[in-house]
Short mmCIF file of C-alpha atoms and ligand atoms in Angstrom, two decimals:
data_model
loop_
_atom_site.label_atom_id
_atom_site.label_comp_id
_atom_site.label_asym_id
_atom_site.label_seq_id
_atom_site.Cartn_x
_atom_site.Cartn_y
_atom_site.Cartn_z
CA MET D 1 -7.73 26.26 5.68
CA LYS D 2 -6.29 24.36 2.76
CA ASP D 3 -6.48 20.45 2.94
CA HIS D 4 -3.54 18.37 3.43
CA LEU D 5 -2.19 16.66 -0.03
CA ILE D 6 -0.59 13.45 0.80
CA VAL D 7 2.67 12.59 -1.24
CA PHE D 8 2.90 8.90 -1.26
CA ASP D 9 6.55 8.42 -3.08
CA THR D 10 6.93 5.21 -5.08
CA THR D 11 10.34 5.72 -6.17
CA LEU D 12 11.52 2.55 -4.25
CA ARG D 13 8.87 0.55 -5.88
CA ASP D 14 7.56 1.88 -8.92
CA GLY D 15 10.66 4.04 -9.83
CA GLU D 16 12.74 0.81 -9.51
CA GLN D 17 10.76 -0.61 -11.99
CA SER D 18 12.65 1.56 -14.53
CA PRO D 19 14.81 -0.63 -16.46
CA GLY D 20 17.95 -1.43 -14.76
CA ALA D 21 17.03 0.95 -11.88
CA ALA D 22 16.87 -2.07 -9.13
CA MET D 23 18.51 -1.12 -5.86
CA THR D 24 20.42 -2.93 -3.31
CA LYS D 25 18.99 -3.01 0.29
CA GLU D 26 21.73 -0.62 1.34
CA GLU D 27 20.86 1.66 -1.71
CA LYS D 28 17.35 1.77 -0.83
CA ILE D 29 17.87 2.42 2.86
CA ARG D 30 20.08 5.57 1.75
CA VAL D 31 17.11 6.92 -0.85
CA ALA D 32 14.35 6.34 2.16
CA ARG D 33 16.10 8.07 4.81
CA GLN D 34 16.75 10.79 2.36
CA LEU D 35 12.53 10.67 1.73
CA GLU D 36 12.07 10.82 5.45
CA LYS D 37 14.05 14.17 5.37
CA LEU D 38 12.11 15.33 2.55
CA ARG D 39 9.03 14.47 4.95
CA VAL D 40 7.01 12.46 2.20
CA ASP D 41 4.24 11.09 3.82
CA VAL D 42 4.26 7.53 2.65
CA ILE D 43 7.48 5.76 1.49
CA GLU D 44 6.40 2.50 -0.66
CA ALA D 45 9.62 0.57 0.19
CA GLY D 46 8.96 -2.13 -2.47
CA PHE D 47 6.85 -5.49 -3.09
CA PRO D 48 8.05 -7.94 -0.48
CA ALA D 49 6.77 -11.11 -2.49
CA SER D 50 8.79 -10.07 -5.18
CA SER D 51 11.96 -11.22 -3.92
CA PRO D 52 13.64 -12.11 -0.61
CA GLY D 53 15.95 -8.86 -0.99
CA ASP D 54 13.04 -7.05 -1.52
CA PHE D 55 11.57 -8.47 1.58
CA GLU D 56 14.37 -7.59 3.94
CA ALA D 57 15.00 -4.06 2.22
CA VAL D 58 11.40 -3.34 2.92
CA ARG D 59 11.70 -4.36 6.59
CA ALA D 60 14.60 -2.90 7.19
CA ILE D 61 13.22 0.52 5.76
CA ALA D 62 10.10 -0.03 8.06
CA GLY D 63 12.34 -0.58 11.55
CA MET D 64 14.26 2.88 10.62
CA ILE D 65 11.87 5.35 9.44
CA LYS D 66 9.94 7.14 12.00
CA ASP D 67 8.75 10.19 10.44
CA SER D 68 6.82 8.60 7.26
CA THR D 69 4.59 5.85 6.82
CA VAL D 70 5.96 2.72 5.24
CA CYS D 71 4.29 1.00 2.76
CA ALA D 72 4.46 -2.51 1.47
CA LEU D 73 2.93 -3.35 -2.17
CA THR D 74 1.24 -6.88 -2.54
CA ARG D 75 -1.00 -8.89 -4.92
CA THR D 76 -4.08 -10.43 -3.73
CA SER D 77 -2.83 -13.96 -2.80
CA ASP D 78 -2.81 -14.87 0.82
CA LEU D 79 0.81 -15.22 0.63
CA ASP D 80 1.80 -12.35 -0.66
CA VAL D 81 -0.34 -10.41 1.77
CA GLN D 82 0.92 -11.97 4.70
CA LYS D 83 4.19 -11.29 3.40
CA ALA D 84 3.65 -7.42 2.92
CA GLY D 85 2.21 -7.72 6.58
CA GLU D 86 5.60 -9.49 7.96
CA ALA D 87 7.61 -6.94 6.16
CA ILE D 88 5.88 -3.69 8.02
CA ARG D 89 5.57 -5.01 11.16
CA PRO D 90 8.69 -3.30 12.80
CA ALA D 91 6.95 0.27 11.28
CA ALA D 92 6.02 3.06 13.66
CA ARG D 93 3.45 3.54 11.20
CA GLY D 94 2.84 0.66 8.07
CA ARG D 95 0.78 0.45 5.08
CA ILE D 96 -0.26 -2.58 3.24
CA HIS D 97 -1.20 -1.25 -0.77
CA VAL D 98 -3.14 -4.43 -2.33
CA PHE D 99 -3.56 -4.10 -6.21
CA ILE D 100 -5.26 -6.12 -8.86
CA ALA D 101 -6.10 -5.52 -12.38
CA ALA D 102 -9.48 -4.08 -13.03
CA SER D 103 -9.66 -3.27 -16.83
CA PRO D 104 -11.23 -5.81 -19.18
CA ILE D 105 -8.06 -6.37 -21.26
CA HIS D 106 -5.81 -6.94 -18.03
CA MET D 107 -8.68 -9.45 -16.43
CA GLU D 108 -9.25 -11.48 -19.36
CA MET D 109 -5.77 -11.76 -21.11
CA LYS D 110 -3.54 -11.32 -18.18
CA LEU D 111 -5.46 -12.39 -15.23
CA ARG D 112 -7.89 -14.85 -16.81
CA MET D 113 -10.63 -13.93 -14.41
CA ARG D 114 -13.89 -12.82 -14.63
CA PRO D 115 -14.87 -9.51 -12.83
CA GLU D 116 -16.88 -10.99 -10.28
CA GLU D 117 -13.35 -13.37 -9.33
CA VAL D 118 -11.49 -9.94 -9.38
CA LEU D 119 -13.75 -8.13 -6.82
CA GLU D 120 -14.18 -11.12 -4.40
CA ALA D 121 -10.14 -11.53 -4.51
CA ALA D 122 -9.83 -7.77 -3.78
CA VAL D 123 -12.24 -7.83 -0.70
CA ARG D 124 -10.63 -10.79 0.47
CA ALA D 125 -7.04 -9.51 0.38
CA VAL D 126 -8.11 -5.89 1.80
CA SER D 127 -9.60 -8.17 4.85
CA LEU D 128 -6.50 -10.12 5.27
CA ALA D 129 -4.24 -6.95 4.87
CA LYS D 130 -6.47 -5.47 7.69
CA GLN D 131 -5.11 -8.09 10.03
CA TYR D 132 -1.82 -6.55 10.20
CA THR D 133 -2.79 -2.65 10.09
CA ASP D 134 -5.44 -0.52 9.82
CA ASP D 135 -3.92 1.70 7.15
CA VAL D 136 -4.59 -0.21 4.06
CA GLU D 137 -4.82 0.80 0.30
CA PHE D 138 -6.64 -0.61 -2.64
CA SER D 139 -5.53 -0.23 -6.38
CA PRO D 140 -7.32 -1.46 -9.36
CA GLU D 141 -4.73 -1.48 -11.73
CA ASP D 142 -4.97 0.10 -15.09
CA ALA D 143 -8.21 1.85 -14.16
CA GLY D 144 -7.19 4.06 -16.87
CA ARG D 145 -8.88 1.75 -19.36
CA SER D 146 -11.46 0.34 -16.70
CA GLU D 147 -15.30 0.46 -17.08
CA PHE D 148 -16.93 3.15 -14.66
CA ASP D 149 -19.43 0.75 -13.44
CA PHE D 150 -16.96 -1.84 -12.31
CA LEU D 151 -14.58 0.73 -10.70
CA CYS D 152 -17.70 2.18 -8.65
CA ARG D 153 -18.35 -1.35 -7.59
CA ILE D 154 -15.08 -2.81 -6.89
CA SER D 155 -14.29 0.56 -4.93
CA GLU D 156 -17.33 0.50 -2.96
CA ALA D 157 -16.61 -3.11 -1.83
CA VAL D 158 -13.00 -2.88 -0.83
CA ILE D 159 -13.74 0.58 1.23
CA LYS D 160 -16.51 -1.63 3.10
CA ALA D 161 -13.95 -4.64 3.63
CA GLY D 162 -12.04 -1.55 5.17
CA ALA D 163 -9.68 0.00 2.64
CA THR D 164 -9.01 3.59 3.68
CA THR D 165 -7.13 4.75 0.63
CA VAL D 166 -8.44 3.84 -3.15
CA ASN D 167 -5.86 4.52 -5.37
CA ILE D 168 -6.72 5.15 -9.21
CA PRO D 169 -4.01 4.40 -11.53
CA ASP D 170 -3.46 5.35 -14.82
CA THR D 171 -1.44 2.68 -15.38
CA VAL D 172 -0.70 2.83 -19.11
CA GLY D 173 -0.54 6.60 -18.92
CA TYR D 174 -3.50 6.88 -21.80
CA ASN D 175 -5.70 9.68 -19.98
CA LEU D 176 -5.71 13.37 -20.58
CA PRO D 177 -6.12 16.22 -17.71
CA GLU D 178 -9.91 16.77 -18.17
CA VAL D 179 -11.14 13.22 -18.55
CA TRP D 180 -8.95 12.25 -15.23
CA GLY D 181 -9.82 15.20 -13.32
CA ALA D 182 -14.04 14.44 -14.43
CA LEU D 183 -13.05 10.49 -13.39
CA PHE D 184 -12.28 11.38 -10.03
CA ARG D 185 -15.50 14.03 -9.53
CA ARG D 186 -17.70 11.10 -11.08
CA LEU D 187 -16.22 8.23 -8.64
CA ARG D 188 -16.77 10.38 -5.38
CA GLU D 189 -20.21 11.32 -6.45
CA THR D 190 -21.16 7.80 -7.37
CA VAL D 191 -19.11 5.57 -4.82
CA PRO D 192 -21.91 5.57 -2.02
CA ASN D 193 -19.26 5.02 0.79
CA ALA D 194 -16.65 7.40 -0.91
CA ASP D 195 -16.36 9.46 1.92
CA LYS D 196 -14.96 6.85 4.03
CA ALA D 197 -11.60 6.64 2.23
CA VAL D 198 -9.00 9.03 0.82
CA TRP D 199 -8.96 9.35 -3.32
CA SER D 200 -5.32 8.90 -4.51
CA THR D 201 -4.23 9.34 -7.82
CA HIS D 202 -1.05 7.62 -9.95
CA CYS D 203 -0.06 8.45 -13.13
CA HIS D 204 1.91 6.96 -15.96
CA ASN D 205 4.00 9.41 -18.29
CA ASP D 206 3.56 7.46 -21.63
CA LEU D 207 1.94 10.62 -22.91
CA GLY D 208 4.08 13.46 -21.16
CA LEU D 209 0.86 14.05 -19.04
CA ALA D 210 1.65 12.23 -15.84
CA VAL D 211 1.87 15.55 -13.54
CA ALA D 212 -0.73 17.52 -15.67
CA ASN D 213 -3.35 14.43 -14.70
CA SER D 214 -2.26 14.35 -11.39
CA LEU D 215 -2.73 17.77 -10.82
CA ALA D 216 -6.32 17.77 -12.65
CA ALA D 217 -7.37 14.80 -10.20
CA VAL D 218 -6.28 16.98 -7.13
CA ALA D 219 -8.36 20.05 -8.17
CA HIS D 220 -11.45 17.18 -8.50
CA GLY D 221 -10.71 15.54 -4.86
CA ALA D 222 -7.89 13.50 -4.91
CA ARG D 223 -6.04 14.13 -1.45
CA GLN D 224 -3.04 11.53 -2.42
CA VAL D 225 -0.75 11.71 -5.13
CA GLU D 226 1.52 9.07 -5.94
CA CYS D 227 4.76 9.74 -7.72
CA THR D 228 8.46 9.38 -7.96
CA ILE D 229 11.64 11.51 -7.48
CA ASN D 230 12.76 12.63 -11.02
CA GLY D 231 9.84 11.08 -12.52
CA ILE D 232 11.54 7.48 -12.69
CA GLY D 233 9.58 4.33 -13.45
CA GLU D 234 8.15 1.81 -15.70
CA ARG D 235 8.45 3.01 -19.67
CA ALA D 236 8.32 6.98 -20.02
CA GLY D 237 7.96 6.94 -15.81
CA ASN D 238 5.43 7.98 -13.03
CA ALA D 239 4.48 11.72 -11.88
CA SER D 240 7.55 13.51 -10.84
CA LEU D 241 7.14 14.30 -7.27
CA GLU D 242 9.26 17.82 -7.34
CA GLU D 243 6.86 19.02 -10.46
CA ILE D 244 3.84 18.43 -8.48
CA VAL D 245 5.10 19.74 -5.50
CA MET D 246 6.23 23.12 -6.80
CA ALA D 247 3.27 23.38 -8.87
CA ILE D 248 1.22 23.39 -5.91
CA ARG D 249 3.55 25.69 -3.95
CA THR D 250 3.94 27.89 -6.56
CA ARG D 251 0.37 28.31 -7.85
CA ALA D 252 -0.95 28.05 -4.38
CA ASP D 253 -3.63 30.78 -5.65
CA LEU D 254 -5.37 28.33 -7.60
CA MET D 255 -4.63 25.02 -5.61
CA PRO D 256 -7.23 23.70 -2.80
CA VAL D 257 -4.26 21.59 -0.85
CA GLU D 258 -0.98 22.13 0.68
CA THR D 259 1.85 19.38 1.25
CA ARG D 260 4.21 18.96 3.93
CA ILE D 261 7.21 18.72 1.46
CA ASP D 262 10.66 20.29 3.04
CA ILE D 263 11.91 21.54 -0.59
CA ALA D 264 15.17 22.34 0.33
CA HIS D 265 15.52 18.70 0.16
CA ILE D 266 14.21 18.26 -3.35
CA VAL D 267 17.91 18.68 -5.50
CA PRO D 268 19.77 16.79 -2.95
CA THR D 269 17.13 13.86 -3.24
CA SER D 270 17.18 14.05 -7.00
CA LYS D 271 20.99 13.74 -7.44
CA LEU D 272 20.79 10.97 -4.78
CA VAL D 273 18.41 8.96 -6.90
CA SER D 274 20.33 9.84 -9.99
CA GLN D 275 23.42 9.05 -8.59
CA ILE D 276 22.21 5.27 -7.17
CA THR D 277 19.97 4.36 -9.99
CA GLY D 278 22.29 5.51 -12.80
CA TYR D 279 19.67 7.76 -14.52
CA PRO D 280 20.92 11.04 -15.37
CA VAL D 281 18.65 13.91 -14.99
CA GLN D 282 18.06 15.70 -18.26
CA PRO D 283 19.48 19.12 -18.31
CA ASN D 284 16.10 20.70 -19.22
CA LYS D 285 14.05 18.71 -16.72
CA ALA D 286 11.62 21.03 -14.55
CA ILE D 287 12.97 22.12 -10.90
CA VAL D 288 15.61 19.49 -11.16
CA GLY D 289 17.75 19.69 -14.26
CA ALA D 290 21.02 21.52 -14.43
CA ASN D 291 19.33 24.53 -16.75
CA ALA D 292 16.34 24.51 -14.52
CA PHE D 293 17.10 28.08 -13.40
CA ALA D 294 19.84 28.95 -15.88
CA HIS D 295 19.39 31.91 -18.37
CA GLU D 296 21.18 31.72 -21.71
CA SER D 297 19.75 34.88 -23.71
CA GLY D 298 20.82 38.09 -23.50
CA ILE D 299 17.89 39.76 -22.82
CA HIS D 300 16.58 37.24 -20.26
CA GLN D 301 19.65 37.58 -18.45
CA ASP D 302 19.47 41.42 -18.57
CA GLY D 303 15.68 41.31 -17.24
CA VAL D 304 16.79 38.47 -14.16
CA LEU D 305 19.50 41.10 -13.44
CA LYS D 306 17.51 44.03 -13.13
CA HIS D 307 14.69 41.94 -11.47
CA ARG D 308 14.68 38.40 -10.89
CA GLU D 309 10.92 37.72 -11.35
CA THR D 310 10.65 38.97 -14.98
CA TYR D 311 12.05 35.36 -15.55
CA GLU D 312 12.19 33.63 -12.99
CA ILE D 313 8.71 31.73 -10.90
CA MET D 314 10.91 29.92 -8.24
CA LEU D 315 14.04 30.47 -6.02
CA ALA D 316 16.49 28.03 -7.07
CA GLN D 317 17.90 28.12 -3.37
CA ASP D 318 14.74 27.36 -2.05
CA VAL D 319 14.64 24.07 -3.62
CA GLY D 320 18.44 22.97 -2.75
CA TRP D 321 20.20 24.50 -5.57
CA HIS D 322 23.52 25.72 -4.19
CA ASN D 323 22.63 27.11 -1.02
CA ASN D 324 24.46 24.57 0.66
CA ARG D 325 28.26 26.05 -0.30
CA LEU D 326 30.81 24.15 2.07
CA THR D 327 32.57 26.60 4.34
CA LEU D 328 35.21 23.83 4.41
CA GLY D 329 38.36 24.73 2.68
CA LYS D 330 41.75 22.79 2.35
CA LEU D 331 42.49 23.58 5.95
CA SER D 332 39.73 22.30 7.73
CA GLY D 333 39.94 19.56 10.40
CA ARG D 334 38.41 16.06 10.31
CA ASN D 335 36.29 17.41 13.11
CA ALA D 336 34.70 20.11 10.99
CA PHE D 337 34.48 17.47 8.10
CA LYS D 338 32.41 15.25 10.33
CA THR D 339 30.12 17.75 11.94
CA ARG D 340 29.24 18.90 8.35
CA LEU D 341 28.76 15.24 7.38
CA ILE D 342 26.15 15.19 10.13
CA GLU D 343 24.26 18.06 9.38
CA LEU D 344 23.85 16.36 5.86
CA GLY D 345 22.25 13.34 7.79
CA ILE D 346 25.26 11.42 6.35
CA VAL D 347 26.43 8.88 8.87
CA MET D 348 29.40 6.74 8.56
CA PRO D 349 29.47 3.37 9.84
CA SER D 350 32.75 3.06 11.12
CA GLU D 351 35.82 5.41 11.76
CA GLU D 352 37.75 3.76 9.37
CA ALA D 353 34.90 5.08 6.52
CA LEU D 354 35.11 8.16 7.80
CA ASN D 355 39.15 8.42 7.59
CA ALA D 356 38.76 7.43 3.69
CA ALA D 357 36.40 10.06 3.03
CA PHE D 358 38.39 12.54 4.67
CA ILE D 359 41.52 12.01 2.75
CA ARG D 360 39.38 11.92 -0.40
CA PHE D 361 37.87 15.05 0.67
CA LYS D 362 41.15 16.73 1.31
CA GLU D 363 42.38 15.23 -2.41
CA LEU D 364 39.52 17.02 -3.93
CA ALA D 365 40.26 20.53 -1.74
CA ASP D 366 43.86 20.41 -3.40
CA LYS D 367 42.09 20.37 -6.96
CA LYS D 368 39.04 22.20 -6.38
CA ARG D 369 38.39 25.54 -5.26
CA ASP D 370 34.73 25.58 -4.44
CA ILE D 371 33.45 22.36 -2.86
CA TYR D 372 29.25 22.05 -2.52
CA ASP D 373 27.65 19.63 -0.55
CA GLU D 374 26.75 17.68 -3.70
CA ASP D 375 30.54 16.81 -4.04
CA LEU D 376 30.59 15.85 -0.38
CA GLN D 377 27.77 13.41 -1.08
CA ALA D 378 29.63 12.20 -4.01
CA ILE D 379 32.99 11.86 -1.91
CA VAL D 380 30.91 9.67 0.81
CA GLY D 381 29.35 7.48 -1.92
CA ASP D 382 28.80 4.26 -0.83
CA ASP D 383 30.85 4.23 2.20
CA ALA D 384 27.87 5.84 3.92
CA GLN D 385 26.39 2.25 4.22
CA GLY D 386 29.85 0.60 4.79
CA PRO D 387 32.47 0.42 2.20
CA ALA D 388 32.13 -1.70 -0.85
CA PRO D 389 34.95 -4.19 -0.86
CA GLU D 390 37.61 -2.79 -2.41
CA TYR D 391 39.42 -6.12 -3.89
CA TYR D 392 40.36 -4.16 -6.97
CA LYS D 393 41.77 -0.72 -6.08
CA LEU D 394 43.39 1.76 -8.99
CA VAL D 395 46.82 2.90 -8.07
CA SER D 396 47.46 4.83 -11.26
CA MET D 397 46.91 5.26 -14.91
CA THR D 398 48.52 6.78 -18.14
CA VAL D 399 46.03 7.66 -20.96
CA HIS D 400 47.33 8.82 -24.15
CA SER D 401 45.06 10.65 -26.16
CA GLU D 402 45.99 12.69 -29.76
CA THR D 403 44.13 13.80 -32.65
CA GLY D 404 44.97 11.10 -35.41
CA GLU D 405 46.26 8.75 -32.88
CA THR D 406 44.71 5.58 -31.37
CA PRO D 407 44.05 6.16 -27.62
CA GLN D 408 46.14 4.23 -25.49
CA ALA D 409 45.50 3.46 -21.37
CA ARG D 410 48.06 1.81 -19.04
CA ILE D 411 46.33 0.73 -15.66
CA THR D 412 48.16 -0.28 -12.33
CA VAL D 413 45.50 -1.88 -10.14
CA SER D 414 46.18 -3.44 -6.68
CA THR D 415 44.66 -6.55 -5.69
CA ASP D 416 45.21 -8.69 -2.31
CA GLY D 417 48.10 -6.52 -1.80
CA ARG D 418 49.80 -7.36 -5.10
CA GLU D 419 50.18 -4.77 -8.25
CA ARG D 420 48.79 -5.68 -11.57
CA LYS D 421 49.41 -3.57 -14.41
CA ALA D 422 48.05 -3.70 -18.05
CA GLU D 423 47.67 -1.99 -20.87
CA ALA D 424 45.03 -1.49 -24.14
CA VAL D 425 44.03 0.61 -26.87
CA GLY D 426 40.96 1.60 -27.60
CA SER D 427 37.98 3.60 -29.84
CA GLY D 428 38.66 6.26 -26.96
CA PRO D 429 40.55 6.94 -23.91
CA VAL D 430 37.74 5.29 -21.78
CA ASP D 431 37.14 2.43 -23.70
CA ALA D 432 40.79 2.18 -23.70
CA SER D 433 40.86 2.09 -20.13
CA PHE D 434 37.97 -0.29 -19.59
CA LYS D 435 39.77 -2.40 -21.47
CA ALA D 436 42.96 -2.37 -19.58
CA ILE D 437 40.99 -3.11 -16.53
CA GLU D 438 39.39 -6.07 -17.85
CA ARG D 439 42.62 -7.40 -19.02
CA ILE D 440 43.30 -7.57 -15.00
CA VAL D 441 40.20 -8.10 -13.42
CA GLU D 442 38.65 -10.62 -16.31
CA SER D 443 35.10 -9.77 -14.87
CA GLY D 444 33.45 -11.24 -18.35
CA SER D 445 30.86 -8.86 -17.67
CA GLU D 446 28.79 -6.75 -20.36
CA LEU D 447 28.82 -2.94 -19.99
CA LEU D 448 25.22 -1.99 -19.94
CA LEU D 449 25.36 1.67 -19.31
CA TYR D 450 28.04 4.48 -19.05
CA SER D 451 26.98 7.99 -17.97
CA VAL D 452 28.86 11.11 -16.96
CA ASN D 453 27.65 13.92 -15.11
CA ALA D 454 29.16 17.00 -13.66
CA ILE D 455 28.31 17.21 -10.13
CA THR D 456 28.37 20.80 -9.77
CA THR D 457 28.99 24.06 -12.26
CA GLY D 458 32.67 25.15 -13.78
CA THR D 459 35.19 23.43 -15.32
CA ASP D 460 37.20 22.59 -12.00
CA ALA D 461 33.97 20.28 -11.34
CA GLN D 462 34.10 16.73 -10.04
CA GLY D 463 32.59 14.38 -13.03
CA GLU D 464 30.59 11.81 -11.68
CA VAL D 465 30.43 8.31 -13.70
CA THR D 466 28.18 5.61 -13.43
CA VAL D 467 28.99 2.40 -15.02
CA ARG D 468 26.30 -0.50 -15.26
CA LEU D 469 27.60 -4.01 -15.90
CA GLY D 470 25.67 -7.17 -16.28
CA LYS D 471 26.61 -10.64 -15.40
CA ASP D 472 24.77 -13.78 -15.19
CA GLY D 473 21.36 -11.65 -14.59
CA ARG D 474 22.98 -9.41 -12.20
CA VAL D 475 23.22 -5.85 -12.53
CA VAL D 476 25.43 -3.32 -10.66
CA ASN D 477 25.81 0.20 -10.72
CA GLY D 478 29.72 1.55 -9.63
CA GLN D 479 30.17 5.31 -9.19
CA GLY D 480 33.13 7.26 -9.31
CA ALA D 481 33.63 10.89 -8.95
CA ASP D 482 37.09 12.76 -10.10
CA THR D 483 37.83 16.12 -11.38
CA ASP D 484 39.33 14.12 -14.26
CA ILE D 485 36.79 12.12 -16.00
CA ILE D 486 38.82 9.41 -17.29
CA VAL D 487 40.15 8.69 -13.79
CA ALA D 488 36.23 8.78 -12.36
CA SER D 489 35.52 6.27 -15.36
CA ALA D 490 38.51 3.98 -14.05
CA LYS D 491 37.16 4.18 -10.48
CA ALA D 492 33.44 3.68 -11.47
CA TYR D 493 34.36 0.68 -13.80
CA LEU D 494 36.47 -0.58 -10.78
CA ASN D 495 33.67 0.10 -8.17
CA ALA D 496 31.36 -1.87 -10.36
CA VAL D 497 33.61 -5.07 -10.63
CA ASN D 498 34.13 -5.08 -6.97
CA LYS D 499 30.44 -5.06 -6.31
CA LEU D 500 29.68 -7.64 -9.27
CA ALA D 501 32.68 -9.58 -7.40
CA HIS D 502 31.75 -9.42 -3.83
CA GLY D 503 29.26 -6.90 -2.91
CA PRO D 504 25.59 -7.10 -2.20
CA THR D 505 23.29 -8.27 -4.79
CA ARG D 506 20.72 -5.77 -6.34
CA VAL D 507 17.03 -6.80 -5.46
CA ASN D 508 15.43 -8.26 -8.46
CA PRO D 509 12.83 -6.15 -10.46
CA GLN D 510 9.47 -6.87 -8.70
CA TYR D 511 7.70 -7.68 -11.57
CA ASP D 512 9.74 -10.78 -12.36
CA THR D 513 7.12 -12.76 -10.42
CA VAL D 514 3.91 -10.85 -11.36
O1 KIV V 601 0.88 1.83 -12.36
C1 KIV V 601 -0.10 0.83 -11.88
O2 KIV V 601 -0.82 0.54 -11.98
C2 KIV V 601 0.78 0.45 -10.41
C3 KIV V 601 -0.10 -0.07 -9.26
C4 KIV V 601 0.80 -1.51 -8.74
C5 KIV V 601 -0.60 0.91 -8.68
O3 KIV V 601 1.73 0.66 -10.22
ZN1 ZN V 602 2.64 2.35 -11.22
#
């Protein structure tokens, strides 16, 4: 019998700390639902004291997730712990995660506290958290650069105060696998009450070692891994969930643990997080990159055709690549479409939203032969949580682009039942389109990110565009999908403008208040 490894997903908290990746409450709920389908054990939903928006998001997620524990992060102040406790109150299973820095550099330069004061604050916060839930986790931040004796003392004290999980973060991604593994072994051997808590590892990827370090910790007794989808997170990111889970499964011969992750949901979850955050997945990213299962060289192709396992250690279909071809086509009816959405776990908020999505499906089926579940997710987009208000709607566009000529765009947008037209030139067709749209909508926003992704393979694939706009400290991501990427770009720009003007506000990055 292998031990169970608790998979603690922090995409909605640490992952959201990636620059510009902050999500709205609705977006967080969508990701949380998908994480529950993926069967992660714990969803760290946010940091309730960081902003009212994050408090609301954690509370909403706590109220709807049944199969995963919902966790809220908190600093050690009473008020923060109380907010975390309130936010997880509706949860079927709720956890509070208390953290305070424990390295000399953080205690002295950031907190300006003595180690004894830090230890006291940790114990006090854990004891207070216990009044809200039995499931309390403690993290000595920057443990990767902390003194071993102090780590032992603080771990022993918080376990005595009721912490059921002690998470050891390599906050700045400084450690190497051997050192990290040895730290877990020593902690478990030295802390007198070590057996009363689950030891957890939380690794950042500054040296590209987050997954290797996490696996080393598991080999030396860690029974919880903290990770994010696509490895997103501060700076170089966190350990990637999909890589850890697939390493444990693929090398089961060497691993002392197993997870309960439903790996068929790995790729759809990766795509959803990428779509919502606007962070594209690099093509050569393990497991979820577009090329992760592609074979380019003739020798490899020949080998795979003769015997797949010559060059493949995992099955693409197992992790959710293209095993979901939609059997609907041009002639499929609304009921079949609705049934497939339900099978995919997509709940449309109203008949109106369903009808709008169905019309988009029909339009796409006219242009594209094979439609995949990823296409459906893109068609449905934000409408799954209630449509973003469409104050500005693309009516038509013409773009002229020719070698040696200045690209030009002519756009018609409807607003309040009135059609408005504008034209502009630009350095390329997308630039010209955005300038023409700006002449109509006058958002005055700054373009922070523009990214294009092919949703599926083939030249008839839909391009999915993310446009990130910022104005007066607010940041929004707009998405648009179409088989014509210039049209997808215009749709994404308008989607972002609509959100900026009237849509939900993005939750502030948590560390604003730390
Ligand atoms: O990296 C870190 O130290 C953290 C803690 C809050 C656990 O994210
Ligand atoms: Zn972290």
